[in-house]
Structures are given as C-alpha cells and as structure tokens.
PDB file of C-alpha atoms and ligand atoms in Angstrom:
ATOM      1  CA  MET A   1      -6.586  14.475   9.365  1.00 47.00           C
ATOM      2  CA  SER A   2      -3.813  12.624   7.833  1.00 51.00           C
ATOM      3  CA  ALA A   3      -0.080  13.213   8.389  1.00 51.00           C
ATOM      4  CA  ASP A   4       1.871  15.951   6.448  1.00 57.00           C
ATOM      5  CA  SER A   5       1.760  14.937   2.935  1.00 63.00           C
ATOM      6  CA  PRO A   6       5.647  14.900   2.097  1.00 68.00           C
ATOM      7  CA  ILE A   7       5.182  16.451  -1.396  1.00 77.00           C
ATOM      8  CA  ILE A   8       2.398  19.052  -1.575  1.00 80.00           C
ATOM      9  CA  LYS A   9       2.705  22.426   0.047  1.00 85.00           C
ATOM     10  CA  LYS A  10       1.205  23.035   3.173  1.00 88.00           C
ATOM     11  CA  GLU A  11      -2.092  25.145   2.261  1.00 91.00           C
ATOM     12  CA  LEU A  12      -3.065  22.895  -0.407  1.00 89.00           C
ATOM     13  CA  ARG A  13      -2.524  19.821   1.943  1.00 88.00           C
ATOM     14  CA  GLU A  14      -4.817  21.779   4.350  1.00 91.00           C
ATOM     15  CA  TYR A  15      -7.386  22.226   1.677  1.00 93.00           C
ATOM     16  CA  VAL A  16      -7.326  18.431   0.665  1.00 92.00           C
ATOM     17  CA  ASP A  17      -7.477  17.455   4.343  1.00 92.00           C
ATOM     18  CA  ILE A  18     -10.643  19.560   4.664  1.00 95.00           C
ATOM     19  CA  LEU A  19     -12.502  18.681   1.584  1.00 96.00           C
ATOM     20  CA  GLY A  20     -10.617  15.770  -0.308  1.00 95.00           C
ATOM     21  CA  TYR A  21     -12.033  12.837   1.570  1.00 97.00           C
ATOM     22  CA  SER A  22     -14.483  11.729   4.288  1.00 97.00           C
ATOM     23  CA  GLU A  23     -12.711   9.530   6.707  1.00 97.00           C
ATOM     24  CA  SER A  24     -14.895   7.103   8.712  1.00 98.00           C
ATOM     25  CA  GLU A  25     -14.817   7.358  12.540  1.00 98.00           C
ATOM     26  CA  LEU A  26     -12.916   3.869  12.696  1.00 98.00           C
ATOM     27  CA  LEU A  27     -10.460   4.786  10.235  1.00 98.00           C
ATOM     28  CA  LYS A  28      -9.900   8.251  12.637  1.00 98.00           C
ATOM     29  CA  LYS A  29      -9.617   5.992  15.527  1.00 98.00           C
ATOM     30  CA  ASN A  30      -6.894   3.811  13.770  1.00 98.00           C
ATOM     31  CA  ARG A  31      -5.013   6.992  12.768  1.00 98.00           C
ATOM     32  CA  GLU A  32      -5.311   8.493  16.298  1.00 98.00           C
ATOM     33  CA  GLU A  33      -4.140   5.344  17.867  1.00 98.00           C
ATOM     34  CA  THR A  34      -1.113   5.031  15.255  1.00 98.00           C
ATOM     35  CA  LYS A  35      -0.121   8.469  15.955  1.00 97.00           C
ATOM     36  CA  LYS A  36       0.641   7.318  19.644  1.00 98.00           C
ATOM     37  CA  LEU A  37       3.425   5.116  18.149  1.00 97.00           C
ATOM     38  CA  GLY A  38       5.611   8.162  17.512  1.00 98.00           C
ATOM     39  CA  PRO A  39       7.277   9.333  14.374  1.00 97.00           C
ATOM     40  CA  ILE A  40       6.986   5.664  13.100  1.00 97.00           C
ATOM     41  CA  SER A  41       3.348   6.706  12.443  1.00 97.00           C
ATOM     42  CA  ILE A  42       4.524   8.311   9.011  1.00 95.00           C
ATOM     43  CA  MET A  43       4.527   5.003   7.648  1.00 97.00           C
ATOM     44  CA  GLN A  44       0.731   4.927   7.668  1.00 98.00           C
ATOM     45  CA  VAL A  45      -0.747   5.871   4.266  1.00 97.00           C
ATOM     46  CA  GLY A  46      -2.488   9.110   3.702  1.00 94.00           C
ATOM     47  CA  ALA A  47      -6.165   9.416   4.279  1.00 96.00           C
ATOM     48  CA  ALA A  48      -6.881  10.687   0.631  1.00 95.00           C
ATOM     49  CA  GLN A  49      -4.789   7.542  -0.362  1.00 96.00           C
ATOM     50  CA  GLY A  50      -6.941   5.288   1.638  1.00 98.00           C
ATOM     51  CA  ALA A  51     -10.168   6.763   0.199  1.00 98.00           C
ATOM     52  CA  PHE A  52      -8.623   6.434  -3.433  1.00 98.00           C
ATOM     53  CA  LEU A  53      -7.940   2.722  -2.530  1.00 98.00           C
ATOM     54  CA  SER A  54     -11.346   2.127  -1.406  1.00 98.00           C
ATOM     55  CA  ILE A  55     -13.003   3.510  -4.439  1.00 98.00           C
ATOM     56  CA  LEU A  56     -10.683   1.748  -6.714  1.00 98.00           C
ATOM     57  CA  CYS A  57     -11.383  -1.566  -4.863  1.00 98.00           C
ATOM     58  CA  LYS A  58     -15.515  -0.676  -5.160  1.00 98.00           C
ATOM     59  CA  CYS A  59     -15.050  -0.202  -8.931  1.00 98.00           C
ATOM     60  CA  GLY A  60     -12.774  -3.066  -9.528  1.00 98.00           C
ATOM     61  CA  LYS A  61     -15.050  -5.574  -7.862  1.00 97.00           C
ATOM     62  CA  PHE A  62     -11.554  -7.633  -7.192  1.00 98.00           C
ATOM     63  CA  LYS A  63     -11.819 -11.115  -5.849  1.00 97.00           C
ATOM     64  CA  ASN A  64      -8.322 -11.933  -4.892  1.00 97.00           C
ATOM     65  CA  CYS A  65      -6.269  -9.087  -3.332  1.00 98.00           C
ATOM     66  CA  LEU A  66      -2.952  -8.910  -1.902  1.00 98.00           C
ATOM     67  CA  GLU A  67      -1.229  -6.218   0.365  1.00 98.00           C
ATOM     68  CA  VAL A  68       2.764  -6.218   1.368  1.00 98.00           C
ATOM     69  CA  GLY A  69       2.952  -4.064   4.441  1.00 98.00           C
ATOM     70  CA  VAL A  70       0.452  -3.738   6.635  1.00 98.00           C
ATOM     71  CA  PHE A  71       1.277  -1.777   9.604  1.00 98.00           C
ATOM     72  CA  THR A  72      -1.600  -0.844  11.986  1.00 98.00           C
ATOM     73  CA  GLY A  73      -3.940  -1.834   9.404  1.00 98.00           C
ATOM     74  CA  TYR A  74      -5.138   1.466   7.647  1.00 98.00           C
ATOM     75  CA  SER A  75      -5.093   0.576   4.012  1.00 98.00           C
ATOM     76  CA  SER A  76      -6.059  -3.075   4.664  1.00 98.00           C
ATOM     77  CA  LEU A  77      -9.037  -1.661   6.443  1.00 98.00           C
ATOM     78  CA  CYS A  78      -9.966   0.486   3.202  1.00 98.00           C
ATOM     79  CA  ILE A  79      -9.312  -2.587   0.958  1.00 98.00           C
ATOM     80  CA  SER A  80     -11.204  -5.172   2.872  1.00 98.00           C
ATOM     81  CA  SER A  81     -14.253  -3.020   3.625  1.00 98.00           C
ATOM     82  CA  ALA A  82     -14.428  -2.228  -0.016  1.00 98.00           C
ATOM     83  CA  ILE A  83     -14.544  -5.752  -1.453  1.00 98.00           C
ATOM     84  CA  GLU A  84     -17.505  -7.975  -1.570  1.00 98.00           C
ATOM     85  CA  ASN A  85     -17.878 -10.676   1.292  1.00 97.00           C
ATOM     86  CA  ASP A  86     -16.706 -13.549  -0.978  1.00 97.00           C
ATOM     87  CA  SER A  87     -13.577 -11.678  -1.869  1.00 98.00           C
ATOM     88  CA  ARG A  88     -10.286 -12.110  -0.011  1.00 97.00           C
ATOM     89  CA  LEU A  89      -7.399 -10.027   1.013  1.00 98.00           C
ATOM     90  CA  THR A  90      -3.957 -11.924   1.546  1.00 97.00           C
ATOM     91  CA  VAL A  91      -1.857  -9.359   3.851  1.00 98.00           C
ATOM     92  CA  ILE A  92       2.049  -9.989   4.438  1.00 98.00           C
ATOM     93  CA  ASP A  93       3.729  -8.465   7.267  1.00 98.00           C
ATOM     94  CA  ASN A  94       6.462  -9.575   9.706  1.00 98.00           C
ATOM     95  CA  ASN A  95       6.033  -7.539  12.710  1.00 98.00           C
ATOM     96  CA  ASN A  96       3.773  -8.761  15.438  1.00 98.00           C
ATOM     97  CA  GLU A  97       3.165  -5.497  17.434  1.00 98.00           C
ATOM     98  CA  TYR A  98       1.814  -3.948  14.223  1.00 98.00           C
ATOM     99  CA  LEU A  99      -0.203  -6.850  13.012  1.00 98.00           C
ATOM    100  CA  ASP A 100      -1.761  -7.049  16.660  1.00 98.00           C
ATOM    101  CA  ILE A 101      -3.356  -3.429  16.306  1.00 98.00           C
ATOM    102  CA  ALA A 102      -4.596  -4.094  12.826  1.00 98.00           C
ATOM    103  CA  LYS A 103      -6.151  -7.222  13.932  1.00 98.00           C
ATOM    104  CA  LYS A 104      -8.205  -5.220  16.385  1.00 98.00           C
ATOM    105  CA  TYR A 105      -9.516  -2.857  13.764  1.00 98.00           C
ATOM    106  CA  TRP A 106     -10.297  -5.583  11.553  1.00 98.00           C
ATOM    107  CA  LYS A 107     -12.543  -7.140  14.220  1.00 98.00           C
ATOM    108  CA  LEU A 108     -14.029  -3.701  14.671  1.00 98.00           C
ATOM    109  CA  ALA A 109     -14.904  -3.327  11.055  1.00 98.00           C
ATOM    110  CA  ASN A 110     -16.296  -6.967  10.889  1.00 98.00           C
ATOM    111  CA  VAL A 111     -13.666  -7.704   8.071  1.00 98.00           C
ATOM    112  CA  VAL A 112     -11.746 -10.748   9.808  1.00 98.00           C
ATOM    113  CA  GLU A 113     -13.205 -13.276   7.838  1.00 98.00           C
ATOM    114  CA  LYS A 114     -12.097 -11.850   4.448  1.00 98.00           C
ATOM    115  CA  ILE A 115      -8.323 -11.405   5.691  1.00 98.00           C
ATOM    116  CA  ASN A 116      -5.545 -14.046   5.089  1.00 97.00           C
ATOM    117  CA  VAL A 117      -2.531 -13.049   7.394  1.00 98.00           C
ATOM    118  CA  ILE A 118       0.832 -14.243   6.416  1.00 98.00           C
ATOM    119  CA  LYS A 119       3.178 -13.029   9.142  1.00 98.00           C
ATOM    120  CA  LYS A 120       6.608 -13.656   7.518  1.00 97.00           C
ATOM    121  CA  ASP A 121       9.326 -12.042   5.853  1.00 98.00           C
ATOM    122  CA  ALA A 122       7.698 -10.612   2.474  1.00 98.00           C
ATOM    123  CA  LEU A 123      10.166 -12.016   0.167  1.00 98.00           C
ATOM    124  CA  GLU A 124      10.034 -15.316   1.761  1.00 97.00           C
ATOM    125  CA  ALA A 125       5.889 -15.173   1.452  1.00 97.00           C
ATOM    126  CA  LEU A 126       6.061 -13.809  -1.923  1.00 96.00           C
ATOM    127  CA  SER A 127       8.309 -16.782  -3.165  1.00 93.00           C
ATOM    128  CA  GLU A 128       6.061 -19.308  -1.455  1.00 93.00           C
ATOM    129  CA  LEU A 129       2.984 -17.695  -3.136  1.00 91.00           C
ATOM    130  CA  LYS A 130       5.081 -17.708  -6.548  1.00 83.00           C
ATOM    131  CA  SER A 131       5.338 -21.647  -6.208  1.00 78.00           C
ATOM    132  CA  ASN A 132       1.732 -22.051  -5.607  1.00 75.00           C
ATOM    133  CA  SER A 133       0.960 -21.277  -9.333  1.00 65.00           C
ATOM    134  CA  ASP A 134      -2.629 -20.989  -9.135  1.00 68.00           C
ATOM    135  CA  LYS A 135      -2.644 -18.220  -7.083  1.00 66.00           C
ATOM    136  CA  GLN A 136      -3.873 -15.264  -9.116  1.00 92.00           C
ATOM    137  CA  PHE A 137      -4.595 -11.901  -7.679  1.00 97.00           C
ATOM    138  CA  ASP A 138      -6.490  -9.130  -9.322  1.00 97.00           C
ATOM    139  CA  PHE A 139      -5.498  -6.286  -7.161  1.00 98.00           C
ATOM    140  CA  ALA A 140      -2.090  -5.906  -5.251  1.00 98.00           C
ATOM    141  CA  PHE A 141      -0.946  -2.944  -2.988  1.00 98.00           C
ATOM    142  CA  ILE A 142       3.049  -2.625  -2.320  1.00 98.00           C
ATOM    143  CA  ASP A 143       3.833  -0.809   0.952  1.00 98.00           C
ATOM    144  CA  ALA A 144       6.691  -2.583   2.915  1.00 98.00           C
ATOM    145  CA  ASP A 145      10.325  -1.779   3.019  1.00 98.00           C
ATOM    146  CA  LYS A 146      11.592   0.185   0.020  1.00 98.00           C
ATOM    147  CA  ALA A 147      14.818  -1.474  -0.464  1.00 98.00           C
ATOM    148  CA  ASN A 148      13.179  -4.542  -1.733  1.00 98.00           C
ATOM    149  CA  TYR A 149      10.690  -2.654  -4.010  1.00 98.00           C
ATOM    150  CA  VAL A 150      12.017  -3.999  -7.069  1.00 98.00           C
ATOM    151  CA  GLU A 151      12.001  -7.774  -5.941  1.00 98.00           C
ATOM    152  CA  TYR A 152       8.409  -7.218  -4.594  1.00 98.00           C
ATOM    153  CA  TYR A 153       7.401  -6.067  -8.270  1.00 98.00           C
ATOM    154  CA  ASP A 154       9.046  -8.942  -9.927  1.00 98.00           C
ATOM    155  CA  LEU A 155       7.650 -11.540  -7.635  1.00 96.00           C
ATOM    156  CA  ILE A 156       4.010 -10.110  -7.618  1.00 97.00           C
ATOM    157  CA  LEU A 157       3.648  -9.223 -11.160  1.00 96.00           C
ATOM    158  CA  PRO A 158       3.660 -12.953 -12.318  1.00 94.00           C
ATOM    159  CA  LEU A 159       1.002 -13.408  -9.665  1.00 95.00           C
ATOM    160  CA  MET A 160      -1.414 -11.056 -11.050  1.00 96.00           C
ATOM    161  CA  SER A 161      -4.220 -11.897 -13.678  1.00 95.00           C
ATOM    162  CA  ARG A 162      -4.787  -9.853 -16.956  1.00 95.00           C
ATOM    163  CA  GLY A 163      -6.585  -6.762 -16.338  1.00 97.00           C
ATOM    164  CA  GLY A 164      -5.578  -6.699 -12.526  1.00 97.00           C
ATOM    165  CA  ILE A 165      -4.403  -3.375 -10.863  1.00 98.00           C
ATOM    166  CA  LEU A 166      -1.194  -2.993  -8.897  1.00 98.00           C
ATOM    167  CA  CYS A 167      -0.567   0.053  -6.829  1.00 98.00           C
ATOM    168  CA  ILE A 168       2.772   0.978  -5.282  1.00 98.00           C
ATOM    169  CA  ASP A 169       3.180   3.461  -2.377  1.00 98.00           C
ATOM    170  CA  ASN A 170       5.822   6.100  -1.827  1.00 97.00           C
ATOM    171  CA  THR A 171       7.287   6.161  -5.614  1.00 98.00           C
ATOM    172  CA  LEU A 172       7.949   9.965  -5.114  1.00 96.00           C
ATOM    173  CA  TRP A 173       9.446   9.259  -1.974  1.00 95.00           C
ATOM    174  CA  LYS A 174       9.254  12.971  -0.599  1.00 91.00           C
ATOM    175  CA  GLY A 175      11.041  14.145  -4.105  1.00 91.00           C
ATOM    176  CA  ARG A 176      14.229  12.171  -3.131  1.00 93.00           C
ATOM    177  CA  VAL A 177      13.908  10.400  -6.499  1.00 95.00           C
ATOM    178  CA  TYR A 178      15.160  13.209  -8.438  1.00 93.00           C
ATOM    179  CA  ASP A 179      17.889  14.483  -5.863  1.00 92.00           C
ATOM    180  CA  LEU A 180      20.861  12.478  -7.069  1.00 92.00           C
ATOM    181  CA  ASP A 181      22.876  13.399  -3.846  1.00 94.00           C
ATOM    182  CA  ASN A 182      20.604  10.963  -2.196  1.00 94.00           C
ATOM    183  CA  GLN A 183      22.032   7.467  -2.666  1.00 97.00           C
ATOM    184  CA  THR A 184      20.405   5.636   0.090  1.00 97.00           C
ATOM    185  CA  ASP A 185      19.272   2.055  -0.506  1.00 98.00           C
ATOM    186  CA  SER A 186      15.536   2.737  -0.499  1.00 97.00           C
ATOM    187  CA  THR A 187      16.044   5.911  -2.775  1.00 97.00           C
ATOM    188  CA  LYS A 188      18.143   3.938  -5.261  1.00 98.00           C
ATOM    189  CA  ALA A 189      15.485   0.909  -5.197  1.00 98.00           C
ATOM    190  CA  ILE A 190      12.558   3.313  -5.734  1.00 98.00           C
ATOM    191  CA  ARG A 191      14.407   5.037  -8.686  1.00 98.00           C
ATOM    192  CA  SER A 192      15.125   1.653 -10.197  1.00 98.00           C
ATOM    193  CA  LEU A 193      11.538   0.377  -9.907  1.00 98.00           C
ATOM    194  CA  ASN A 194      10.110   3.740 -11.412  1.00 98.00           C
ATOM    195  CA  GLN A 195      12.615   3.437 -14.455  1.00 98.00           C
ATOM    196  CA  LYS A 196      11.644  -0.386 -14.719  1.00 98.00           C
ATOM    197  CA  ILE A 197       7.869   0.092 -14.538  1.00 98.00           C
ATOM    198  CA  LYS A 198       8.386   3.019 -17.286  1.00 98.00           C
ATOM    199  CA  ASN A 199      10.261   0.384 -19.620  1.00 98.00           C
ATOM    200  CA  ASP A 200       7.617  -2.500 -18.597  1.00 98.00           C
ATOM    201  CA  LYS A 201       5.663  -3.541 -21.667  1.00 98.00           C
ATOM    202  CA  ARG A 202       3.598  -5.802 -19.397  1.00 98.00           C
ATOM    203  CA  VAL A 203       1.799  -2.749 -17.775  1.00 98.00           C
ATOM    204  CA  GLU A 204       0.225   0.541 -18.597  1.00 98.00           C
ATOM    205  CA  HIS A 205       0.839   2.971 -15.521  1.00 98.00           C
ATOM    206  CA  SER A 206       0.853   6.416 -13.907  1.00 98.00           C
ATOM    207  CA  ILE A 207       2.465   7.856 -10.952  1.00 98.00           C
ATOM    208  CA  LEU A 208      -0.246   9.520  -9.214  1.00 97.00           C
ATOM    209  CA  THR A 209       1.146  12.648  -7.012  1.00 93.00           C
ATOM    210  CA  ILE A 210      -1.195  11.667  -4.155  1.00 93.00           C
ATOM    211  CA  TYR A 211       0.468  11.844  -0.706  1.00 91.00           C
ATOM    212  CA  ASP A 212       3.991  10.603  -0.993  1.00 93.00           C
ATOM    213  CA  GLY A 213       3.518   9.442  -4.657  1.00 96.00           C
ATOM    214  CA  MET A 214       1.425   6.365  -5.755  1.00 98.00           C
ATOM    215  CA  THR A 215       2.109   4.461  -8.877  1.00 98.00           C
ATOM    216  CA  ILE A 216      -0.936   2.499 -10.233  1.00 98.00           C
ATOM    217  CA  CYS A 217      -0.170  -0.229 -12.890  1.00 98.00           C
ATOM    218  CA  TYR A 218      -2.984  -1.622 -15.130  1.00 98.00           C
ATOM    219  CA  ILE A 219      -1.993  -5.358 -15.996  1.00 97.00           C
ATOM    220  CA  LYS A 220      -1.986  -5.761 -19.691  1.00 97.00           C
TER     221      LYS A 220
HETATM  222  C1  LIG B   1       4.851   1.567   5.138  1.00 78.10           C
HETATM  223  S1  LIG B   1       4.360   0.594   6.239  1.00 78.10           S
HETATM  224  C2  LIG B   1       2.784   0.074   5.861  1.00 78.10           C
HETATM  225  C3  LIG B   1       1.637   0.897   5.909  1.00 78.10           C
HETATM  226  C4  LIG B   1       0.448   0.534   5.897  1.00 78.10           C
HETATM  227  N1  LIG B   1      -0.057   0.041   4.401  1.00 78.10           N
HETATM  228  C5  LIG B   1      -0.760   1.285   6.194  1.00 78.10           C
HETATM  229  O1  LIG B   1      -1.784   1.337   5.647  1.00 78.10           O
HETATM  230  O2  LIG B   1      -0.740   2.056   7.186  1.00 78.10           O
HETATM  231  C6  LIG B   1       5.373  -0.915   6.139  1.00 78.10           C
HETATM  232  C7  LIG B   1       4.992  -2.136   6.864  1.00 78.10           C
HETATM  233  O3  LIG B   1       6.110  -3.157   6.136  1.00 78.10           O
HETATM  234  C8  LIG B   1       6.378  -4.209   7.077  1.00 78.10           C
HETATM  235  N2  LIG B   1       7.634  -4.627   6.711  1.00 78.10           N
HETATM  236  C9  LIG B   1       8.764  -4.005   6.292  1.00 78.10           C
HETATM  237  N3  LIG B   1       9.724  -4.652   6.009  1.00 78.10           N
HETATM  238  C10 LIG B   1       9.153  -6.046   5.846  1.00 78.10           C
HETATM  239  C11 LIG B   1       9.659  -7.307   5.462  1.00 78.10           C
HETATM  240  N4  LIG B   1      10.822  -7.507   4.897  1.00 78.10           N
HETATM  241  N5  LIG B   1       8.670  -8.245   5.400  1.00 78.10           N
HETATM  242  C12 LIG B   1       7.442  -8.225   5.590  1.00 78.10           C
HETATM  243  N6  LIG B   1       6.941  -6.813   6.135  1.00 78.10           N
HETATM  244  C13 LIG B   1       7.790  -5.936   6.377  1.00 78.10           C
HETATM  245  C14 LIG B   1       6.750  -3.218   8.505  1.00 78.10           C
HETATM  246  O4  LIG B   1       6.442  -4.072   9.432  1.00 78.10           O
HETATM  247  C15 LIG B   1       5.254  -2.320   8.122  1.00 78.10           C
HETATM  248  O5  LIG B   1       4.181  -2.736   8.946  1.00 78.10           O
END
C-alpha cells in the first residue's frame, strides 16, 4: 500500500489502494525498505503513479529515457522494467545512500544493463547533457528538489524529441500551490512552473490529480 496520498480524501485513497493498481512483490519490498528510512520515505512516488508510469512507458515504446531524482529507485524500477531491452534510462541523483538502495533493486529486477547512472547535482548533470547536443530523450520524469523545478524544465525540454513525453511529479504540492500564504521556495517554484507550462506553446499538457499531482507534457 502506498503512503498517504496528499490530495485525495482517506476513503478514496483506501479504495484506490485496494483496487487502483497491482504492485509487484519487488516493488512492495522496495516500498517496505524505504519506509524504514522514516519520514523521508514520503519522497517516494505513489504506487498508482508507478503503475501509470509503467503503462505509459510500455505504450510509448520509449528508447531513451531520463529520470531526475531516483531516491530508493521505485519509479526507475517501473520505467526500466517497462522499456525494451535495447532502450536506456539515464538517471540523475546526488545521494549515494539512496542510490545504493536503488542499485540493489535494479539488480533484483534484472534491469541494471538498461540504466546509466549520473551521480551528480542535477543542474550540473543536465547542463552537461545539454552541451552534448546529440542527446535526445523521448521520455523524461522530473522528481528532484522542487526549488529547481523551473530550471530542470528549461534544461530538459530542449533535450527532448518531438512526440516525447515529459512527466513532472508533485505539481499540486499537497494543495499548497493555491494557498498564497505559503511562500516557500519549493511552493513558489512549483507555482511558477505550472504557470510556465500553461503558457508554453511547445507542449500540450494535463495536470493529473494522481497522488500529489503529476503533470504530463506532450512535446509538440
Ligand atoms: C522525491 S525523491 C525521488 C523519488 C523517486 N522518483 C521515487 O521513485 O521514489 C527526490 C530525489 O532527488 C534527489 N535530489 C534532490 N536534490 C537533488 C539535486 N540537486 N541533484 C540531484 N539529485 C537531487 C534526492 O537525493 C532524492 O533521491
């Protein structure tokens, strides 16, 4: 069962947790191990979201995927298990402790060969990918520190091919996006990104009310 959904009421959340997805034994194990890290485990994506990412990647038959923010590996497991053997997932995270847990699960899921790890600050890593102009991603998932969300979007969009899909997590931010008394850096950055995407003619988008909100952008 996933951690509490921050934006849907308890009864509905419980209903979704019973019928809304089928979580593999390995993903359950990953979620249980992550819970042992304490309150920080809230950073993990919801199970319904993981299932959604998996279906999306199966339908999209993406060849070159990117994830910014790995944590203990849940979403990277969903993405890498869904793509074909000759497809690749580049992941970026700057935390060794989390990456070590993720690596253990990639091994168990037999997806190590598909994953290219960049252990670096995401802004630095993305700037380097930007200078390597032949790098084109057809799928990307942004789920790292929220304060840099606009910068991540700006750096990733030019790296994406037309027809590609960009997903961004936590875009409803437990409802803090509409609470104007909340002016933290993270909240302000998510608000700015939501506004930017709304005005961005390069993409077609939808904010999904799944888990903590996830925006899906189609690159035109
Ligand atoms: C919300 S968690 C990612 C959750 C993950 N997608 C999952 O499936 O559970 C955010 C991750 O971003 C990483 N992170 C935060 N700031 C970063 C930065 N500036 N550069 C690289 N990684 C960063 C953290 O170490 C953490 O693992």
